[in-house]
Short mmCIF file of N, CA and C in Angstrom, two decimals:
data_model
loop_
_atom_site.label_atom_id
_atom_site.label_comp_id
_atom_site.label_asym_id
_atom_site.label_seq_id
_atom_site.Cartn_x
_atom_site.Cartn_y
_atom_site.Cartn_z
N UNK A 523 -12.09 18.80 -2.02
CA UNK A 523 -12.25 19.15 -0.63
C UNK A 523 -11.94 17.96 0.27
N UNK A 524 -12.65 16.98 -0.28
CA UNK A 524 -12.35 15.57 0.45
C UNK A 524 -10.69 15.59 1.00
N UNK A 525 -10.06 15.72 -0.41
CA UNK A 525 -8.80 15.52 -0.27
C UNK A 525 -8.22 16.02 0.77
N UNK A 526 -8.38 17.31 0.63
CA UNK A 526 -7.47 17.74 1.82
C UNK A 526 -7.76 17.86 2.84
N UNK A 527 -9.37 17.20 3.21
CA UNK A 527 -8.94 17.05 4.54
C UNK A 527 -8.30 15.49 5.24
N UNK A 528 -8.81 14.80 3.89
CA UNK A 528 -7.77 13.61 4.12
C UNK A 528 -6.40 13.72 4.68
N UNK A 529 -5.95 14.62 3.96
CA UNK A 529 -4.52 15.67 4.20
C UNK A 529 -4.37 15.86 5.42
N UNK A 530 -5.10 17.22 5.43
CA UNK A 530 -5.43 17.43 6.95
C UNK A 530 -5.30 16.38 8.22
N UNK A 531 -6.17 15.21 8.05
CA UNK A 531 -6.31 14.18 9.10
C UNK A 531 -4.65 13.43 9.01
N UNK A 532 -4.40 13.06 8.21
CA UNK A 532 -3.11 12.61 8.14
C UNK A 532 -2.11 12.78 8.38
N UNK A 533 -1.90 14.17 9.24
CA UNK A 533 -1.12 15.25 9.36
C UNK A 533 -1.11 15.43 10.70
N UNK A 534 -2.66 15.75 11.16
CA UNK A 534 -2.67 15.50 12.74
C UNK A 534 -2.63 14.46 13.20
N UNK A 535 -2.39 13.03 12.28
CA UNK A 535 -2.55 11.26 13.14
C UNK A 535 -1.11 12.15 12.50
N UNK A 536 -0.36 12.18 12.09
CA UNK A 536 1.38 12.07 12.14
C UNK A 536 2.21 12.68 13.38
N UNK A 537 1.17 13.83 13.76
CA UNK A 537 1.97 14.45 14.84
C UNK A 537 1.22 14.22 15.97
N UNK A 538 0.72 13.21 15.98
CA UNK A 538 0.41 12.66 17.03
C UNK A 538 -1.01 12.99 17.55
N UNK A 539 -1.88 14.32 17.45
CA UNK A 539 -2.91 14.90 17.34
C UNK A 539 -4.22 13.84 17.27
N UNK A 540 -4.36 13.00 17.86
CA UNK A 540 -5.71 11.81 17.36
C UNK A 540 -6.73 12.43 17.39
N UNK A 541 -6.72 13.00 18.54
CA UNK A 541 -8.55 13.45 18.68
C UNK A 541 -8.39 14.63 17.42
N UNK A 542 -7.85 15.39 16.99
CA UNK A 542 -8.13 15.97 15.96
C UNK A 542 -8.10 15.56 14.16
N UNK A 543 -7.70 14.15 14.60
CA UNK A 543 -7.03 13.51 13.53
C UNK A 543 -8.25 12.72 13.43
N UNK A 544 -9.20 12.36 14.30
CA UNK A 544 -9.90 11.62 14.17
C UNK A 544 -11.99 11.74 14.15
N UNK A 545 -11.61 13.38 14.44
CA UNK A 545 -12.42 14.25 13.89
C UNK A 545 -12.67 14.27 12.27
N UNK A 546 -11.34 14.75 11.94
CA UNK A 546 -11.40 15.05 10.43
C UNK A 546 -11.66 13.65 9.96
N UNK A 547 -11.46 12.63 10.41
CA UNK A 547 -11.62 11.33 9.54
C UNK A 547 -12.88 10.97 9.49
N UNK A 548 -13.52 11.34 10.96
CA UNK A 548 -15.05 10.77 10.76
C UNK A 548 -15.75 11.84 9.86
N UNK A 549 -15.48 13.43 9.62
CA UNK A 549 -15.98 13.73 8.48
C UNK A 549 -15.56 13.78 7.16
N UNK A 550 -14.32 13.23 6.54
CA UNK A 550 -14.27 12.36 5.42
C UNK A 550 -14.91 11.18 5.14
N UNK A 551 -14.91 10.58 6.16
CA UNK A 551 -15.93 9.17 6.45
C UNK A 551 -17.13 9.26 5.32
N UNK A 552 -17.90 10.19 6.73
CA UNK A 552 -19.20 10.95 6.41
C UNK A 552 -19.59 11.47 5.02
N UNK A 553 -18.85 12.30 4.54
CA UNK A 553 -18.72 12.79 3.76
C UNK A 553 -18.81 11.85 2.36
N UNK A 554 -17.65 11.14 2.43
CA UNK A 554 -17.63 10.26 1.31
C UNK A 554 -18.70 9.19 1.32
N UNK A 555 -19.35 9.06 2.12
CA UNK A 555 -20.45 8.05 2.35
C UNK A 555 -21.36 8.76 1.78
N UNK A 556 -21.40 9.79 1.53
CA UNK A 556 -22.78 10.40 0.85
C UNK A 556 -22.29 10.64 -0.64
N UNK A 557 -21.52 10.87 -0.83
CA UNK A 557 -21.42 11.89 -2.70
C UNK A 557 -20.67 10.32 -3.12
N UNK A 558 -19.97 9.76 -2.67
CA UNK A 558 -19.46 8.34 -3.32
C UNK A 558 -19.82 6.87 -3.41
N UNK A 559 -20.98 6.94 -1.78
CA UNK A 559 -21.22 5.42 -1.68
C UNK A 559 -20.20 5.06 -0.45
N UNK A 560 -21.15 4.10 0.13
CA UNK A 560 -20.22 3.65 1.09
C UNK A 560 -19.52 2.49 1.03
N UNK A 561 -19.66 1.61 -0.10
CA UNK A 561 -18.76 0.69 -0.70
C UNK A 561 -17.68 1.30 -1.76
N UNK A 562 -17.44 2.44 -1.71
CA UNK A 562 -16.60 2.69 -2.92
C UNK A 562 -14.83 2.55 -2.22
N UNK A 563 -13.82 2.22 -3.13
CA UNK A 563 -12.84 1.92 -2.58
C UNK A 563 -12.44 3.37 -1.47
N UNK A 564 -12.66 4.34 -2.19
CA UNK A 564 -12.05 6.17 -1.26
C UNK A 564 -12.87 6.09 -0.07
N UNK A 565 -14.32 5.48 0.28
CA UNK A 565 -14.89 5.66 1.48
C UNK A 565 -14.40 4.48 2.25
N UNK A 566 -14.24 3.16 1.94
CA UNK A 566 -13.60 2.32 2.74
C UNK A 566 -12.28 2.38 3.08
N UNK A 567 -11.12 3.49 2.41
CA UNK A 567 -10.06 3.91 3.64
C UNK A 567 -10.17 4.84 3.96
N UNK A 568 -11.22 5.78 4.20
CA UNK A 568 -11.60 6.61 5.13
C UNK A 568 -12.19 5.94 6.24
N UNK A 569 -12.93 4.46 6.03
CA UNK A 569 -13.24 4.02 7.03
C UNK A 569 -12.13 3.29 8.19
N UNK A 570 -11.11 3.09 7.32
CA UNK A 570 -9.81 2.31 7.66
C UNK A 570 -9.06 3.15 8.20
N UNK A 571 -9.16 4.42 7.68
CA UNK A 571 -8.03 5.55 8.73
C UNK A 571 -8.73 6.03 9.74
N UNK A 572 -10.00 6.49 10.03
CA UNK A 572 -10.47 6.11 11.12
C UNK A 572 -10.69 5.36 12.10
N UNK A 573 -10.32 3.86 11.89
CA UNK A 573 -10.44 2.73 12.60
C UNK A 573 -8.53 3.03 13.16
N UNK A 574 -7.95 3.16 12.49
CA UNK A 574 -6.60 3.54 12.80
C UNK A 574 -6.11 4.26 13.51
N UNK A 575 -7.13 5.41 13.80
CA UNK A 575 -6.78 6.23 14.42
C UNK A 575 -7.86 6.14 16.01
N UNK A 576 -8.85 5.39 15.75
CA UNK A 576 -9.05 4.99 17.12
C UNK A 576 -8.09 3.92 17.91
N UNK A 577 -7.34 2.86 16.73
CA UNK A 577 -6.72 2.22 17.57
C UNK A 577 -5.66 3.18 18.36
N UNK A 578 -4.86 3.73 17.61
CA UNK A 578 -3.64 4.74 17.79
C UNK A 578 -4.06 5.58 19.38
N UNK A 579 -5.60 5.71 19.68
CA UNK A 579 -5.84 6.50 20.63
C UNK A 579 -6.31 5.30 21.72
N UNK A 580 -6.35 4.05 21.42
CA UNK A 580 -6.41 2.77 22.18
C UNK A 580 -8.01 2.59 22.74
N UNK A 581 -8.62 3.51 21.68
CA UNK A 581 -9.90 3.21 21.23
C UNK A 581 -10.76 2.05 20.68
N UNK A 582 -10.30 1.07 21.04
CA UNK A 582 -10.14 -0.10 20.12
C UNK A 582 -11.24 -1.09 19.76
N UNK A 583 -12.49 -0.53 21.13
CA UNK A 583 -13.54 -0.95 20.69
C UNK A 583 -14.25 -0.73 19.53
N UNK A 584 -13.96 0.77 19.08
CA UNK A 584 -14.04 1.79 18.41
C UNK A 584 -13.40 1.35 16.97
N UNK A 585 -12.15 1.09 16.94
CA UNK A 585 -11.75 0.44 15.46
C UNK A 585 -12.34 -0.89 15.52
N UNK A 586 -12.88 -1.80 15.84
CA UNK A 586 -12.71 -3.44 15.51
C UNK A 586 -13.94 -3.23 14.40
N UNK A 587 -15.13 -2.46 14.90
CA UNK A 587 -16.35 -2.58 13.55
C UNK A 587 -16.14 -2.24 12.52
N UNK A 588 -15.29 -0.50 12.40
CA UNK A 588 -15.16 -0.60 10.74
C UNK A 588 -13.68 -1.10 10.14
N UNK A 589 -12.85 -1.94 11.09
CA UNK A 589 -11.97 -2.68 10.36
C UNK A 589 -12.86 -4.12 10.07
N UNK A 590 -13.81 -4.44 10.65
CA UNK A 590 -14.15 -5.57 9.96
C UNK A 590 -15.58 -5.50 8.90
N UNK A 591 -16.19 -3.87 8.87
CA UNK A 591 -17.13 -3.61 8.24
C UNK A 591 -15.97 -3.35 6.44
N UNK A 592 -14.85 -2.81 6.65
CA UNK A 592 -13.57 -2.52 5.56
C UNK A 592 -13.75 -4.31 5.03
N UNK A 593 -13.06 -4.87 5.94
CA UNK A 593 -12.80 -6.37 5.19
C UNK A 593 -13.66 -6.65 4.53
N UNK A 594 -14.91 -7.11 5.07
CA UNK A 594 -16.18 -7.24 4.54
C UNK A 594 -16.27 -7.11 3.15
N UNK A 595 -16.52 -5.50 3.17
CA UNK A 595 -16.80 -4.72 1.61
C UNK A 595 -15.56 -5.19 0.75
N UNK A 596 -14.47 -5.13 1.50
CA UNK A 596 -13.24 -5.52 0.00
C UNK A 596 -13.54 -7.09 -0.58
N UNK A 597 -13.54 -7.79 0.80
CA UNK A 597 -13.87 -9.35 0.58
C UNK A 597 -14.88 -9.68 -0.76
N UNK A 598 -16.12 -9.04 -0.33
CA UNK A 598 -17.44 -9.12 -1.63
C UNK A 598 -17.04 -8.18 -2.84
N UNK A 599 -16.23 -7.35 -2.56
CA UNK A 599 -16.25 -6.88 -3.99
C UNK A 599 -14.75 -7.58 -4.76
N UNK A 600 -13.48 -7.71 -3.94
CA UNK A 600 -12.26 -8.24 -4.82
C UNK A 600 -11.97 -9.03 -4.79
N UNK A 601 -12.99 -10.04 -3.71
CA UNK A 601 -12.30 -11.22 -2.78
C UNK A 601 -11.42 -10.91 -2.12
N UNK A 602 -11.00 -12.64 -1.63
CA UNK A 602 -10.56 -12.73 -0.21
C UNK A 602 -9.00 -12.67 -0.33
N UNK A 603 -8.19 -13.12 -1.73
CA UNK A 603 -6.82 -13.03 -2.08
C UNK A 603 -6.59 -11.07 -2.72
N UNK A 604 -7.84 -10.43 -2.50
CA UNK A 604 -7.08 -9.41 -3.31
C UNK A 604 -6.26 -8.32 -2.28
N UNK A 605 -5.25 -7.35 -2.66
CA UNK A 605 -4.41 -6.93 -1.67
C UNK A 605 -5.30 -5.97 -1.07
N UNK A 606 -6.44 -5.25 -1.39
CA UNK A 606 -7.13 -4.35 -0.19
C UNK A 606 -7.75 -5.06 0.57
N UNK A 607 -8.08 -6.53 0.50
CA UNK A 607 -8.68 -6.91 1.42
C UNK A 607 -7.78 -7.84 2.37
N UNK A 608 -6.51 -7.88 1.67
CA UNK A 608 -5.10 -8.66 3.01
C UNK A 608 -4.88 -7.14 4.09
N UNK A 609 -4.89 -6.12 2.87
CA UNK A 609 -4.28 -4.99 3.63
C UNK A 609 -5.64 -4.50 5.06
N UNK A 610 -6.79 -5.11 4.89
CA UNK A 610 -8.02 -4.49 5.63
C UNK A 610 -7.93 -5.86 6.75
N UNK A 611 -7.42 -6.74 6.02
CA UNK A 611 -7.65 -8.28 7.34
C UNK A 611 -6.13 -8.01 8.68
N UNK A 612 -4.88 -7.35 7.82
CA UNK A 612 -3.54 -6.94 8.57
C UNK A 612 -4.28 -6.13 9.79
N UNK A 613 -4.33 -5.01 9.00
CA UNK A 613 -5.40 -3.84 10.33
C UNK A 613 -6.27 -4.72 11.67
N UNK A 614 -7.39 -5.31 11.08
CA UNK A 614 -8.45 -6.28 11.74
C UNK A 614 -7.28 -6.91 12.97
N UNK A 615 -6.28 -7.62 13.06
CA UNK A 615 -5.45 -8.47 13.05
C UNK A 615 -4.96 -7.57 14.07
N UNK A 616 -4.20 -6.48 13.57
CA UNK A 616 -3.86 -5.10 14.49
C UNK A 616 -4.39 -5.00 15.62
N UNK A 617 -6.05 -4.44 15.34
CA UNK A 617 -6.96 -4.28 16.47
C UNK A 617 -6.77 -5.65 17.33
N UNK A 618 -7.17 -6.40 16.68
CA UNK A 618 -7.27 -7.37 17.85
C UNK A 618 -5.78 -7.91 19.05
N UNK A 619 -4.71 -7.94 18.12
CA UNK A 619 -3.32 -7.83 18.90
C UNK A 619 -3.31 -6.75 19.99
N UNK A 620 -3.62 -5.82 19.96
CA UNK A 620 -4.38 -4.87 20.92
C UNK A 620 -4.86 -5.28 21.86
N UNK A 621 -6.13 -5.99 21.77
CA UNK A 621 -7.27 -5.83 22.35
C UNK A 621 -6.64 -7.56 22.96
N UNK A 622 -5.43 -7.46 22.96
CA UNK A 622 -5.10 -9.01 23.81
C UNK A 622 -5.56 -10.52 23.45
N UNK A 623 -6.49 -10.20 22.10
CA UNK A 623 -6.67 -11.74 20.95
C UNK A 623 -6.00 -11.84 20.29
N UNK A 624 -4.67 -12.62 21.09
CA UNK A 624 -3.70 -13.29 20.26
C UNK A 624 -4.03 -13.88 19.26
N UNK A 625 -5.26 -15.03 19.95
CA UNK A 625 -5.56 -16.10 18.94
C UNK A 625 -6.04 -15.74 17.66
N UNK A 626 -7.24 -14.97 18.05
CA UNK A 626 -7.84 -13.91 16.79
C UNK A 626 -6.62 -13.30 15.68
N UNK A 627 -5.82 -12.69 16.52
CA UNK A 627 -5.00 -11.68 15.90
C UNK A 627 -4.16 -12.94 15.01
N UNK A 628 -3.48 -14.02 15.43
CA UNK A 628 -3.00 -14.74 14.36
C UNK A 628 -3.91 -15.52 13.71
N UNK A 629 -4.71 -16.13 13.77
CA UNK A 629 -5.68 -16.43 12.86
C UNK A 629 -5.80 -15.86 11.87
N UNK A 630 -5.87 -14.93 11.54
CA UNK A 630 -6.45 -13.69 10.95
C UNK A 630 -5.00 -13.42 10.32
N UNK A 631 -3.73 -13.40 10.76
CA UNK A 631 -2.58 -13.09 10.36
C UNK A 631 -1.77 -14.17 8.86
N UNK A 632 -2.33 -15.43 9.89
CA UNK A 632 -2.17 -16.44 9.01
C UNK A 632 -2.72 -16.36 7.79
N UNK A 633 -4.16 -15.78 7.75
CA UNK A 633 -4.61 -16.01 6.12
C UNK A 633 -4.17 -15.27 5.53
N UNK A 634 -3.65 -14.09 5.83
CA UNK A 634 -2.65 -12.62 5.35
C UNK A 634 -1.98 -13.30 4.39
N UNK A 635 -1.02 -14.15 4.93
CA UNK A 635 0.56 -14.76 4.78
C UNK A 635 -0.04 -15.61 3.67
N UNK A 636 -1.13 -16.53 4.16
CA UNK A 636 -0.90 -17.51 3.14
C UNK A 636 -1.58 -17.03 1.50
N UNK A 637 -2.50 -15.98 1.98
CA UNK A 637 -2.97 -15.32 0.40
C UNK A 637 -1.86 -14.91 -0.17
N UNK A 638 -1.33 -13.83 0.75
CA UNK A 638 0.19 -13.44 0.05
C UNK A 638 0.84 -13.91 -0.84
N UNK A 639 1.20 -15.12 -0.05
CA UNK A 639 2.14 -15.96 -0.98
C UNK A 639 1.31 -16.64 -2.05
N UNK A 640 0.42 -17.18 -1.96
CA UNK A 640 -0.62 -17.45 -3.17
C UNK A 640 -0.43 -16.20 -4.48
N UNK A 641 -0.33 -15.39 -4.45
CA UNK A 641 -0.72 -14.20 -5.12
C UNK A 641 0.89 -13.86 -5.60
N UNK A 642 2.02 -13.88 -4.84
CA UNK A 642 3.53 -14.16 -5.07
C UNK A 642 4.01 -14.82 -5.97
N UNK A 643 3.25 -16.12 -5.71
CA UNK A 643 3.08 -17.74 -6.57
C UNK A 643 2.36 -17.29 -7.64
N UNK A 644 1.61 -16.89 -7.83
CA UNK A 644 0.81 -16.21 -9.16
C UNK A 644 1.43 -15.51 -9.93
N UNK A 645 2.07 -14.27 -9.63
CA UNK A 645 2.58 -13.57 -10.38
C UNK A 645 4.27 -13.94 -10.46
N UNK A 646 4.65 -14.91 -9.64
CA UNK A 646 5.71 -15.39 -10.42
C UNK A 646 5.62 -16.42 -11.50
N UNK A 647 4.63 -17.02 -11.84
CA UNK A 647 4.66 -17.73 -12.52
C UNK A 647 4.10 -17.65 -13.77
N UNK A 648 3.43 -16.20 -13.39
CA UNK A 648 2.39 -15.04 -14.83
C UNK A 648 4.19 -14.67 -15.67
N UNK A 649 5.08 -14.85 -14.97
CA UNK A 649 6.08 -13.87 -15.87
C UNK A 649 6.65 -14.83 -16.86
#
């Protein structure tokens, strides 16, 4: 059920639809926060497509908590080099480019880049 309304929401943020797109996300949110946990990886990008879709509606006060409540949880559970938590700091980074914190927004961009390539450097050298 989850799924499709994941579906669902993804469908109305594609065609542009936010406020309905962002309905369905806060009850996937919801939803998955109860039967999965709210640290589990499926409820933290429900929390992330919701934060997405408030930015998208320039809601942005609205995304900055659970893009940085997302980082957070990935940070403590995969660390700070793993890719859901570059991919949750990009977003963070997003909002704030938005919200006119340049400084924030590259700050935040910079450690993107430099884990990246850390992790680039890793697995080129794993081969």
């Amino acid at each position: 059920m989850v799924t499709g309304m994941s579906n669902l929401a993804s469908t109305y943020y594609e065609q542009g639809h936010w406020g309905e797109a962002g309905k369905v996300h806060f009850q996937v949110m919801e939803i998955s926060k109860e039967k999965i946990g709210p640290y589990h990886r499926d409820t933290l990008a429900s929390m992330s497509n919701r934060a997405s879709t408030c930015r998208g509606q320039g809601r942005l006060d609205e995304a900055e908590k659970p893009d940085m409540q997302v980082m957070e949880a990935f940070k403590r559970q995969f660390g700070a080099d793993h890719p859901d938590t570059l991919w949750s700091m990009s977003n963070l980074a997003a909002t704030n480019y938005n919200q006119y914190r340049w400084d924030k927004s590259d700050e935040v961009q910079v450690l993107v880049i430099k884990a990246y390539r850390k992790m680039k450097l890793q697995a080129d050298y794993s081969r």
